[in-house]
């Protein structure tokens, strides 16, 4: 995760090309429950929060009107710029900062922002497809809520806060469950989708695959032994740490 001193302004700039981010978009779409034409994940199917407590942004989010790939997309060698990216510099910086709390650097494994996950999120919310546009609404509202909450609590935007102040806000929204206070239920559900996308993008990278011990297409002699107990325990702990224990390994 990026570390800065109290007086430093953090501005994230991705070093990933559009061609590469579009390739990762294709991998993310293929590996998630949201395709490039329609569909939504379990988190989206939950629907709007029943609670009306707390604040919520009043954003005028315009629909994406750019054309997509068409009926037969080339996700191996995609066109250079099929649609414009839509996150502002402040929004992509906030995405980067939040992503590194979700997937911080650990030993030799880089953080989410070091692996250009924010660029993939930008590509995702800018894509002109039904599923991605639903995610766009959730994520833009989440980013605005986080900045509004930051200003309410600490009189500054989130990127200007200290790490303890960051964690004070994130601890209230990042572990959505039945015990989440009413005022954080709506943002908790929306932020859960953001976490899912960050994790999915991270684990699409070779470094992310290495982190969970995925070797790719390596032949195995004899019957498949399944993941080791150590690997399952590691994955379970990672999911618990991320507030996603419902997805823990089960036989």
mmCIF file of C-alpha atoms in Angstrom:
data_model
loop_
_atom_site.group_PDB
_atom_site.id
_atom_site.type_symbol
_atom_site.label_atom_id
_atom_site.label_comp_id
_atom_site.label_asym_id
_atom_site.label_seq_id
_atom_site.Cartn_x
_atom_site.Cartn_y
_atom_site.Cartn_z
ATOM 1 C CA UNK A 1 0.000 0.000 0.000
ATOM 2 C CA UNK A 2 1.160 3.538 -0.688
ATOM 3 C CA UNK A 3 2.506 5.252 2.411
ATOM 4 C CA UNK A 4 2.669 9.024 2.605
ATOM 5 C CA UNK A 5 3.518 11.600 5.204
ATOM 6 C CA UNK A 6 0.911 13.941 6.647
ATOM 7 C CA UNK A 7 1.623 16.739 4.164
ATOM 8 C CA UNK A 8 1.937 14.640 0.995
ATOM 9 C CA UNK A 9 -0.866 14.575 -1.568
ATOM 10 C CA UNK A 10 -1.475 11.110 -2.979
ATOM 11 C CA UNK A 11 -2.372 11.049 -6.677
ATOM 12 C CA UNK A 12 -2.580 7.633 -8.311
ATOM 13 C CA UNK A 13 -1.561 7.358 -11.959
ATOM 14 C CA UNK A 14 -1.848 3.967 -13.616
ATOM 15 C CA UNK A 15 1.006 2.690 -15.747
ATOM 16 C CA UNK A 16 -1.238 0.175 -17.552
ATOM 17 C CA UNK A 17 -2.035 0.646 -21.237
ATOM 18 C CA UNK A 18 -5.621 0.616 -22.521
ATOM 19 C CA UNK A 19 -4.897 -2.566 -24.459
ATOM 20 C CA UNK A 20 -3.783 -4.327 -21.270
ATOM 21 C CA UNK A 21 -6.634 -3.009 -19.123
ATOM 22 C CA UNK A 22 -9.111 -4.175 -21.772
ATOM 23 C CA UNK A 23 -7.563 -7.645 -21.705
ATOM 24 C CA UNK A 24 -7.961 -7.730 -17.914
ATOM 25 C CA UNK A 25 -11.536 -6.537 -18.320
ATOM 26 C CA UNK A 26 -12.198 -9.568 -20.510
ATOM 27 C CA UNK A 27 -10.614 -11.900 -17.963
ATOM 28 C CA UNK A 28 -12.573 -10.294 -15.141
ATOM 29 C CA UNK A 29 -15.844 -10.610 -17.041
ATOM 30 C CA UNK A 30 -15.119 -14.226 -17.947
ATOM 31 C CA UNK A 31 -14.185 -15.107 -14.377
ATOM 32 C CA UNK A 32 -17.001 -13.277 -12.593
ATOM 33 C CA UNK A 33 -20.745 -13.729 -12.533
ATOM 34 C CA UNK A 34 -21.191 -10.563 -14.601
ATOM 35 C CA UNK A 35 -20.759 -11.014 -18.346
ATOM 36 C CA UNK A 36 -20.221 -8.346 -20.984
ATOM 37 C CA UNK A 37 -23.869 -8.373 -22.060
ATOM 38 C CA UNK A 38 -26.042 -8.807 -18.964
ATOM 39 C CA UNK A 39 -26.331 -10.419 -15.559
ATOM 40 C CA UNK A 40 -25.480 -9.556 -12.007
ATOM 41 C CA UNK A 41 -23.830 -11.136 -9.024
ATOM 42 C CA UNK A 42 -25.411 -12.286 -5.806
ATOM 43 C CA UNK A 43 -24.453 -8.978 -4.208
ATOM 44 C CA UNK A 44 -26.401 -7.045 -6.837
ATOM 45 C CA UNK A 45 -29.413 -9.340 -6.524
ATOM 46 C CA UNK A 46 -29.722 -8.444 -2.844
ATOM 47 C CA UNK A 47 -31.426 -5.228 -3.969
ATOM 48 C CA UNK A 48 -31.608 -1.856 -2.302
ATOM 49 C CA UNK A 49 -31.078 -1.664 1.416
ATOM 50 C CA UNK A 50 -34.284 -1.645 3.432
ATOM 51 C CA UNK A 51 -32.880 0.882 5.885
ATOM 52 C CA UNK A 52 -33.267 4.581 5.105
ATOM 53 C CA UNK A 53 -31.060 5.674 7.997
ATOM 54 C CA UNK A 54 -27.828 7.560 7.414
ATOM 55 C CA UNK A 55 -26.847 9.711 4.430
ATOM 56 C CA UNK A 56 -26.643 8.702 0.771
ATOM 57 C CA UNK A 57 -25.211 10.637 -2.195
ATOM 58 C CA UNK A 58 -27.630 12.367 -4.564
ATOM 59 C CA UNK A 59 -25.649 11.802 -7.750
ATOM 60 C CA UNK A 60 -26.873 12.439 -11.266
ATOM 61 C CA UNK A 61 -25.138 9.490 -12.921
ATOM 62 C CA UNK A 62 -25.509 9.642 -16.676
ATOM 63 C CA UNK A 63 -25.730 6.309 -18.527
ATOM 64 C CA UNK A 64 -22.812 5.211 -20.685
ATOM 65 C CA UNK A 65 -23.777 5.623 -24.339
ATOM 66 C CA UNK A 66 -20.588 4.480 -26.079
ATOM 67 C CA UNK A 67 -20.734 1.397 -28.283
ATOM 68 C CA UNK A 68 -19.399 -1.912 -26.991
ATOM 69 C CA UNK A 69 -17.482 -4.690 -28.703
ATOM 70 C CA UNK A 70 -20.559 -6.073 -30.483
ATOM 71 C CA UNK A 71 -21.739 -9.665 -30.587
ATOM 72 C CA UNK A 72 -18.330 -11.249 -31.225
ATOM 73 C CA UNK A 73 -15.754 -9.447 -29.071
ATOM 74 C CA UNK A 74 -12.063 -10.091 -29.476
ATOM 75 C CA UNK A 75 -10.853 -10.259 -25.867
ATOM 76 C CA UNK A 76 -7.395 -11.579 -26.826
ATOM 77 C CA UNK A 77 -6.387 -8.600 -28.966
ATOM 78 C CA UNK A 78 -9.031 -5.950 -28.215
ATOM 79 C CA UNK A 79 -9.185 -2.578 -29.983
ATOM 80 C CA UNK A 80 -7.113 0.168 -28.423
ATOM 81 C CA UNK A 81 -9.921 2.442 -27.132
ATOM 82 C CA UNK A 82 -13.476 1.179 -27.722
ATOM 83 C CA UNK A 83 -14.973 3.598 -25.178
ATOM 84 C CA UNK A 84 -13.720 6.480 -23.017
ATOM 85 C CA UNK A 85 -12.656 5.923 -19.439
ATOM 86 C CA UNK A 86 -14.918 7.765 -17.013
ATOM 87 C CA UNK A 87 -13.407 7.912 -13.532
ATOM 88 C CA UNK A 88 -11.936 11.288 -12.631
ATOM 89 C CA UNK A 89 -8.386 11.645 -11.322
ATOM 90 C CA UNK A 90 -9.758 12.050 -7.779
ATOM 91 C CA UNK A 91 -12.003 8.992 -8.149
ATOM 92 C CA UNK A 92 -9.230 6.733 -9.497
ATOM 93 C CA UNK A 93 -6.953 7.886 -6.658
ATOM 94 C CA UNK A 94 -9.662 7.008 -4.144
ATOM 95 C CA UNK A 95 -10.149 3.618 -5.844
ATOM 96 C CA UNK A 96 -6.402 2.992 -5.577
ATOM 97 C CA UNK A 97 -6.289 3.903 -1.893
ATOM 98 C CA UNK A 98 -9.302 1.722 -1.054
ATOM 99 C CA UNK A 99 -7.972 -1.150 -3.181
ATOM 100 C CA UNK A 100 -4.746 -1.199 -1.193
ATOM 101 C CA UNK A 101 -6.668 -1.573 2.052
ATOM 102 C CA UNK A 102 -8.498 -4.537 0.523
ATOM 103 C CA UNK A 103 -5.321 -6.094 -0.935
ATOM 104 C CA UNK A 104 -2.210 -4.559 0.692
ATOM 105 C CA UNK A 105 1.340 -5.524 -0.208
ATOM 106 C CA UNK A 106 2.305 -8.697 1.631
ATOM 107 C CA UNK A 107 5.948 -9.764 1.437
ATOM 108 C CA UNK A 108 6.835 -10.190 -2.226
ATOM 109 C CA UNK A 109 3.195 -10.046 -3.347
ATOM 110 C CA UNK A 110 2.399 -6.522 -4.633
ATOM 111 C CA UNK A 111 -0.642 -4.550 -3.545
ATOM 112 C CA UNK A 112 -3.739 -4.105 -5.713
ATOM 113 C CA UNK A 113 -2.669 -0.686 -6.992
ATOM 114 C CA UNK A 114 0.832 -1.929 -7.803
ATOM 115 C CA UNK A 115 -0.811 -4.514 -10.077
ATOM 116 C CA UNK A 116 -2.955 -1.834 -11.775
ATOM 117 C CA UNK A 117 -6.249 -3.042 -10.317
ATOM 118 C CA UNK A 118 -7.626 0.554 -10.265
ATOM 119 C CA UNK A 119 -7.167 0.750 -14.052
ATOM 120 C CA UNK A 120 -9.225 -2.418 -14.439
ATOM 121 C CA UNK A 121 -11.941 -1.029 -12.153
ATOM 122 C CA UNK A 122 -11.973 2.142 -14.270
ATOM 123 C CA UNK A 123 -12.341 0.020 -17.391
ATOM 124 C CA UNK A 124 -15.144 -1.971 -15.758
ATOM 125 C CA UNK A 125 -17.291 0.966 -14.657
ATOM 126 C CA UNK A 126 -16.750 2.688 -18.026
ATOM 127 C CA UNK A 127 -17.893 -0.277 -20.130
ATOM 128 C CA UNK A 128 -21.268 0.200 -21.876
ATOM 129 C CA UNK A 129 -22.873 -3.048 -20.743
ATOM 130 C CA UNK A 130 -25.850 -3.655 -18.501
ATOM 131 C CA UNK A 131 -24.028 -5.433 -15.683
ATOM 132 C CA UNK A 132 -21.121 -3.008 -15.663
ATOM 133 C CA UNK A 133 -23.450 0.005 -15.635
ATOM 134 C CA UNK A 134 -25.235 -1.356 -12.563
ATOM 135 C CA UNK A 135 -21.846 -1.715 -10.909
ATOM 136 C CA UNK A 136 -20.991 1.828 -12.030
ATOM 137 C CA UNK A 137 -23.923 3.229 -10.042
ATOM 138 C CA UNK A 138 -22.973 1.250 -6.934
ATOM 139 C CA UNK A 139 -19.289 2.150 -7.095
ATOM 140 C CA UNK A 140 -19.713 5.856 -7.866
ATOM 141 C CA UNK A 141 -22.203 6.143 -5.008
ATOM 142 C CA UNK A 142 -19.799 4.273 -2.720
ATOM 143 C CA UNK A 143 -16.914 6.615 -3.562
ATOM 144 C CA UNK A 144 -19.105 9.666 -2.989
ATOM 145 C CA UNK A 145 -20.444 8.253 0.305
ATOM 146 C CA UNK A 146 -16.924 7.618 1.583
ATOM 147 C CA UNK A 147 -15.865 11.189 0.834
ATOM 148 C CA UNK A 148 -19.069 12.583 2.372
ATOM 149 C CA UNK A 149 -18.541 10.497 5.511
ATOM 150 C CA UNK A 150 -14.907 11.589 5.660
ATOM 151 C CA UNK A 151 -15.901 15.260 5.547
ATOM 152 C CA UNK A 152 -18.632 14.740 8.146
ATOM 153 C CA UNK A 153 -16.243 13.035 10.565
ATOM 154 C CA UNK A 154 -12.898 14.685 9.858
ATOM 155 C CA UNK A 155 -13.577 17.764 7.667
ATOM 156 C CA UNK A 156 -11.365 16.409 4.874
ATOM 157 C CA UNK A 157 -11.731 14.155 1.804
ATOM 158 C CA UNK A 158 -10.770 10.529 2.362
ATOM 159 C CA UNK A 159 -7.465 10.734 0.500
ATOM 160 C CA UNK A 160 -6.309 13.513 2.857
ATOM 161 C CA UNK A 161 -6.922 11.496 6.036
ATOM 162 C CA UNK A 162 -4.433 9.568 8.131
ATOM 163 C CA UNK A 163 -4.396 5.760 8.169
ATOM 164 C CA UNK A 164 -6.202 5.538 11.570
ATOM 165 C CA UNK A 165 -8.930 7.818 10.198
ATOM 166 C CA UNK A 166 -9.189 5.685 7.054
ATOM 167 C CA UNK A 167 -9.617 2.578 9.154
ATOM 168 C CA UNK A 168 -12.199 4.208 11.411
ATOM 169 C CA UNK A 169 -14.472 4.661 8.393
ATOM 170 C CA UNK A 170 -13.648 1.391 6.649
ATOM 171 C CA UNK A 171 -14.179 -0.673 9.793
ATOM 172 C CA UNK A 172 -17.810 0.511 9.791
ATOM 173 C CA UNK A 173 -18.556 -0.504 6.194
ATOM 174 C CA UNK A 174 -16.118 -3.210 5.087
ATOM 175 C CA UNK A 175 -17.532 -6.184 6.995
ATOM 176 C CA UNK A 176 -21.199 -6.153 6.048
ATOM 177 C CA UNK A 177 -23.315 -8.681 7.953
ATOM 178 C CA UNK A 178 -26.473 -8.960 10.044
ATOM 179 C CA UNK A 179 -24.875 -6.932 12.842
ATOM 180 C CA UNK A 180 -24.016 -3.929 10.642
ATOM 181 C CA UNK A 181 -25.721 -0.812 12.098
ATOM 182 C CA UNK A 182 -28.681 0.468 10.097
ATOM 183 C CA UNK A 183 -26.904 3.638 8.952
ATOM 184 C CA UNK A 184 -24.148 1.560 7.312
ATOM 185 C CA UNK A 185 -26.260 -1.151 5.686
ATOM 186 C CA UNK A 186 -26.713 0.526 2.303
ATOM 187 C CA UNK A 187 -23.062 1.504 1.916
ATOM 188 C CA UNK A 188 -22.044 -1.888 3.311
ATOM 189 C CA UNK A 189 -23.870 -3.700 0.513
ATOM 190 C CA UNK A 190 -22.532 -1.364 -2.157
ATOM 191 C CA UNK A 191 -18.961 -1.559 -0.831
ATOM 192 C CA UNK A 192 -19.185 -5.358 -0.820
ATOM 193 C CA UNK A 193 -19.521 -5.254 -4.611
ATOM 194 C CA UNK A 194 -16.477 -2.996 -4.841
ATOM 195 C CA UNK A 195 -14.477 -5.492 -2.749
ATOM 196 C CA UNK A 196 -15.586 -8.364 -4.983
ATOM 197 C CA UNK A 197 -14.377 -6.574 -8.103
ATOM 198 C CA UNK A 198 -11.039 -5.567 -6.564
ATOM 199 C CA UNK A 199 -10.389 -9.142 -5.423
ATOM 200 C CA UNK A 200 -11.467 -10.624 -8.748
ATOM 201 C CA UNK A 201 -9.208 -8.226 -10.676
ATOM 202 C CA UNK A 202 -6.280 -8.911 -8.324
ATOM 203 C CA UNK A 203 -6.599 -12.692 -8.638
ATOM 204 C CA UNK A 204 -6.719 -12.396 -12.440
ATOM 205 C CA UNK A 205 -3.084 -11.270 -12.368
ATOM 206 C CA UNK A 206 -0.176 -13.732 -12.369
ATOM 207 C CA UNK A 207 0.949 -12.363 -8.992
ATOM 208 C CA UNK A 208 -2.535 -12.814 -7.563
ATOM 209 C CA UNK A 209 -2.645 -16.396 -8.824
ATOM 210 C CA UNK A 210 0.728 -16.978 -7.180
ATOM 211 C CA UNK A 211 -0.626 -15.609 -3.889
ATOM 212 C CA UNK A 212 -3.292 -18.343 -3.736
ATOM 213 C CA UNK A 213 -0.947 -21.024 -5.084
ATOM 214 C CA UNK A 214 -2.621 -21.392 -8.494
ATOM 215 C CA UNK A 215 -0.156 -22.964 -10.920
ATOM 216 C CA UNK A 216 -2.183 -22.891 -14.137
ATOM 217 C CA UNK A 217 -2.136 -25.712 -16.668
ATOM 218 C CA UNK A 218 0.385 -27.993 -14.980
ATOM 219 C CA UNK A 219 -0.123 -31.736 -15.579
ATOM 220 C CA UNK A 220 -0.639 -33.920 -12.498
ATOM 221 C CA UNK A 221 0.285 -37.590 -12.524
ATOM 222 C CA UNK A 222 -2.523 -39.725 -11.105
ATOM 223 C CA UNK A 223 -5.695 -38.537 -9.413
ATOM 224 C CA UNK A 224 -6.114 -34.885 -8.557
ATOM 225 C CA UNK A 225 -5.291 -34.564 -4.840
ATOM 226 C CA UNK A 226 -7.223 -31.338 -4.297
ATOM 227 C CA UNK A 227 -5.929 -28.295 -2.412
ATOM 228 C CA UNK A 228 -3.746 -28.947 0.599
ATOM 229 C CA UNK A 229 -5.024 -28.343 4.119
ATOM 230 C CA UNK A 230 -2.506 -25.509 4.386
ATOM 231 C CA UNK A 231 -3.861 -23.854 1.223
ATOM 232 C CA UNK A 232 -7.462 -24.177 2.414
ATOM 233 C CA UNK A 233 -6.595 -22.758 5.827
ATOM 234 C CA UNK A 234 -4.756 -19.827 4.224
ATOM 235 C CA UNK A 235 -7.690 -19.050 1.933
ATOM 236 C CA UNK A 236 -10.162 -19.280 4.821
ATOM 237 C CA UNK A 237 -8.116 -16.811 6.868
ATOM 238 C CA UNK A 238 -7.835 -14.371 3.951
ATOM 239 C CA UNK A 239 -11.615 -14.483 3.493
ATOM 240 C CA UNK A 240 -12.192 -13.923 7.212
ATOM 241 C CA UNK A 241 -9.810 -10.946 7.183
ATOM 242 C CA UNK A 242 -11.727 -9.473 4.234
ATOM 243 C CA UNK A 243 -15.136 -10.024 5.806
ATOM 244 C CA UNK A 244 -16.027 -12.668 3.202
ATOM 245 C CA UNK A 245 -16.131 -15.728 5.451
ATOM 246 C CA UNK A 246 -19.372 -16.919 3.851
ATOM 247 C CA UNK A 247 -17.199 -17.935 0.899
ATOM 248 C CA UNK A 248 -14.794 -19.983 3.039
ATOM 249 C CA UNK A 249 -13.772 -23.429 1.840
ATOM 250 C CA UNK A 250 -16.229 -26.251 2.538
ATOM 251 C CA UNK A 251 -15.986 -29.912 1.573
#
